[in-house]
């Protein structure tokens, strides 16, 4: 069993090409012995974004703070707010953006542990 507060988890800048003002924390990882999934927390600072990308595994998200948009495969912007859940299927193009200039956009992202 593991209990950890997000304030005690190291925050690292997302270094993927195309990311801007995006940070990742991994409070539950394969190093903790999780059998299937890793839990990550992304913080997208004002005017920041993740890369526009896809991957061959599903991604489960829960918005825990702020507002942002999800860009889908068609380039459409889907508004997201605190309390929303998102399922990104394998090989779907997607990007998260924080269009606000004064508040962070924070979400949980669960992925298979092999891809943390």
mmCIF file of C-alpha atoms in Angstrom:
data_model
loop_
_atom_site.group_PDB
_atom_site.id
_atom_site.type_symbol
_atom_site.label_atom_id
_atom_site.label_comp_id
_atom_site.label_asym_id
_atom_site.label_seq_id
_atom_site.Cartn_x
_atom_site.Cartn_y
_atom_site.Cartn_z
ATOM 1 C CA UNK A 1 0.000 0.000 0.000
ATOM 2 C CA UNK A 2 1.158 3.524 -0.709
ATOM 3 C CA UNK A 3 -0.206 6.902 0.361
ATOM 4 C CA UNK A 4 1.392 10.060 -0.968
ATOM 5 C CA UNK A 5 0.359 13.696 -1.188
ATOM 6 C CA UNK A 6 0.842 15.371 -4.553
ATOM 7 C CA UNK A 7 2.758 18.177 -2.829
ATOM 8 C CA UNK A 8 5.443 15.616 -1.993
ATOM 9 C CA UNK A 9 5.879 14.357 -5.579
ATOM 10 C CA UNK A 10 8.633 15.831 -7.749
ATOM 11 C CA UNK A 11 7.334 17.981 -10.605
ATOM 12 C CA UNK A 12 9.265 17.684 -13.875
ATOM 13 C CA UNK A 13 8.970 19.710 -17.047
ATOM 14 C CA UNK A 14 7.485 17.798 -19.998
ATOM 15 C CA UNK A 15 10.351 17.578 -22.488
ATOM 16 C CA UNK A 16 8.440 16.152 -25.470
ATOM 17 C CA UNK A 17 8.795 18.243 -28.602
ATOM 18 C CA UNK A 18 5.786 20.547 -28.899
ATOM 19 C CA UNK A 19 5.134 20.880 -25.160
ATOM 20 C CA UNK A 20 5.089 24.344 -23.580
ATOM 21 C CA UNK A 21 4.679 25.206 -19.884
ATOM 22 C CA UNK A 22 3.625 21.611 -19.110
ATOM 23 C CA UNK A 23 4.755 19.664 -16.041
ATOM 24 C CA UNK A 24 4.320 16.043 -14.912
ATOM 25 C CA UNK A 25 4.267 14.291 -11.557
ATOM 26 C CA UNK A 26 4.008 10.528 -11.063
ATOM 27 C CA UNK A 27 2.530 9.786 -7.613
ATOM 28 C CA UNK A 28 1.932 6.089 -8.387
ATOM 29 C CA UNK A 29 4.369 4.344 -10.711
ATOM 30 C CA UNK A 30 5.644 0.956 -11.762
ATOM 31 C CA UNK A 31 8.419 1.448 -9.183
ATOM 32 C CA UNK A 32 5.684 1.187 -6.518
ATOM 33 C CA UNK A 33 4.719 -2.260 -7.791
ATOM 34 C CA UNK A 34 1.439 -1.276 -9.417
ATOM 35 C CA UNK A 35 0.230 -4.302 -11.414
ATOM 36 C CA UNK A 36 -1.306 -2.458 -14.368
ATOM 37 C CA UNK A 37 -1.523 1.333 -14.366
ATOM 38 C CA UNK A 38 0.520 4.375 -13.467
ATOM 39 C CA UNK A 39 -1.101 7.554 -12.264
ATOM 40 C CA UNK A 40 0.348 10.840 -13.463
ATOM 41 C CA UNK A 41 -0.660 14.408 -12.757
ATOM 42 C CA UNK A 42 -0.127 17.047 -15.415
ATOM 43 C CA UNK A 43 -0.066 20.757 -14.693
ATOM 44 C CA UNK A 44 -0.446 22.983 -17.709
ATOM 45 C CA UNK A 45 0.489 26.516 -16.766
ATOM 46 C CA UNK A 46 -1.241 29.569 -18.281
ATOM 47 C CA UNK A 47 -1.063 29.585 -22.096
ATOM 48 C CA UNK A 48 0.717 26.203 -22.023
ATOM 49 C CA UNK A 49 -0.018 22.935 -23.794
ATOM 50 C CA UNK A 50 1.003 19.327 -24.262
ATOM 51 C CA UNK A 51 2.251 18.205 -27.690
ATOM 52 C CA UNK A 52 -0.299 17.289 -30.345
ATOM 53 C CA UNK A 53 0.369 13.561 -30.389
ATOM 54 C CA UNK A 54 -0.938 9.994 -30.303
ATOM 55 C CA UNK A 55 0.151 6.698 -28.776
ATOM 56 C CA UNK A 56 -0.826 3.045 -29.020
ATOM 57 C CA UNK A 57 -2.477 2.780 -25.582
ATOM 58 C CA UNK A 58 -5.536 4.206 -23.879
ATOM 59 C CA UNK A 59 -5.319 7.176 -21.549
ATOM 60 C CA UNK A 60 -7.831 7.962 -18.789
ATOM 61 C CA UNK A 61 -8.029 11.547 -17.521
ATOM 62 C CA UNK A 62 -9.819 13.392 -14.732
ATOM 63 C CA UNK A 63 -9.715 17.183 -14.516
ATOM 64 C CA UNK A 64 -8.908 18.159 -10.927
ATOM 65 C CA UNK A 65 -8.360 21.908 -11.277
ATOM 66 C CA UNK A 66 -9.024 24.705 -13.723
ATOM 67 C CA UNK A 67 -10.280 24.796 -17.281
ATOM 68 C CA UNK A 68 -8.768 23.903 -20.609
ATOM 69 C CA UNK A 69 -9.436 22.423 -23.997
ATOM 70 C CA UNK A 70 -8.800 19.060 -25.588
ATOM 71 C CA UNK A 71 -7.927 19.199 -29.276
ATOM 72 C CA UNK A 72 -9.202 16.067 -31.035
ATOM 73 C CA UNK A 73 -8.249 14.387 -34.317
ATOM 74 C CA UNK A 74 -10.448 16.780 -36.305
ATOM 75 C CA UNK A 75 -8.746 19.802 -34.737
ATOM 76 C CA UNK A 76 -11.895 20.596 -32.745
ATOM 77 C CA UNK A 77 -11.580 22.148 -29.296
ATOM 78 C CA UNK A 78 -13.562 20.410 -26.565
ATOM 79 C CA UNK A 79 -13.963 22.543 -23.435
ATOM 80 C CA UNK A 80 -12.942 20.817 -20.172
ATOM 81 C CA UNK A 81 -13.508 21.879 -16.573
ATOM 82 C CA UNK A 82 -12.969 20.553 -13.061
ATOM 83 C CA UNK A 83 -14.831 17.271 -12.608
ATOM 84 C CA UNK A 84 -14.728 16.152 -16.259
ATOM 85 C CA UNK A 85 -13.495 12.697 -17.286
ATOM 86 C CA UNK A 86 -11.800 11.975 -20.624
ATOM 87 C CA UNK A 87 -11.043 8.727 -22.450
ATOM 88 C CA UNK A 88 -8.415 8.945 -25.189
ATOM 89 C CA UNK A 89 -8.404 5.728 -27.202
ATOM 90 C CA UNK A 90 -5.268 4.187 -28.705
ATOM 91 C CA UNK A 91 -3.943 6.070 -31.749
ATOM 92 C CA UNK A 92 -6.227 9.100 -31.311
ATOM 93 C CA UNK A 93 -4.470 12.412 -31.934
ATOM 94 C CA UNK A 94 -4.936 14.753 -28.970
ATOM 95 C CA UNK A 95 -3.559 17.796 -27.190
ATOM 96 C CA UNK A 96 -4.427 19.581 -23.947
ATOM 97 C CA UNK A 97 -4.262 23.384 -23.804
ATOM 98 C CA UNK A 98 -4.643 25.960 -21.086
ATOM 99 C CA UNK A 99 -5.933 29.101 -22.767
ATOM 100 C CA UNK A 100 -6.210 31.063 -19.531
ATOM 101 C CA UNK A 101 -3.584 33.600 -18.585
ATOM 102 C CA UNK A 102 -3.917 33.389 -14.814
ATOM 103 C CA UNK A 103 -4.763 29.835 -13.639
ATOM 104 C CA UNK A 104 -3.266 26.356 -13.945
ATOM 105 C CA UNK A 105 -5.061 23.491 -15.697
ATOM 106 C CA UNK A 106 -4.417 20.244 -13.777
ATOM 107 C CA UNK A 107 -5.494 16.711 -14.609
ATOM 108 C CA UNK A 108 -4.855 13.116 -13.616
ATOM 109 C CA UNK A 109 -3.688 10.845 -16.421
ATOM 110 C CA UNK A 110 -3.729 7.058 -15.964
ATOM 111 C CA UNK A 111 -1.837 4.927 -18.474
ATOM 112 C CA UNK A 112 -0.538 1.367 -18.579
ATOM 113 C CA UNK A 113 2.545 1.298 -16.385
ATOM 114 C CA UNK A 114 4.820 0.430 -19.321
ATOM 115 C CA UNK A 115 4.182 3.895 -20.753
ATOM 116 C CA UNK A 116 4.552 6.116 -17.706
#
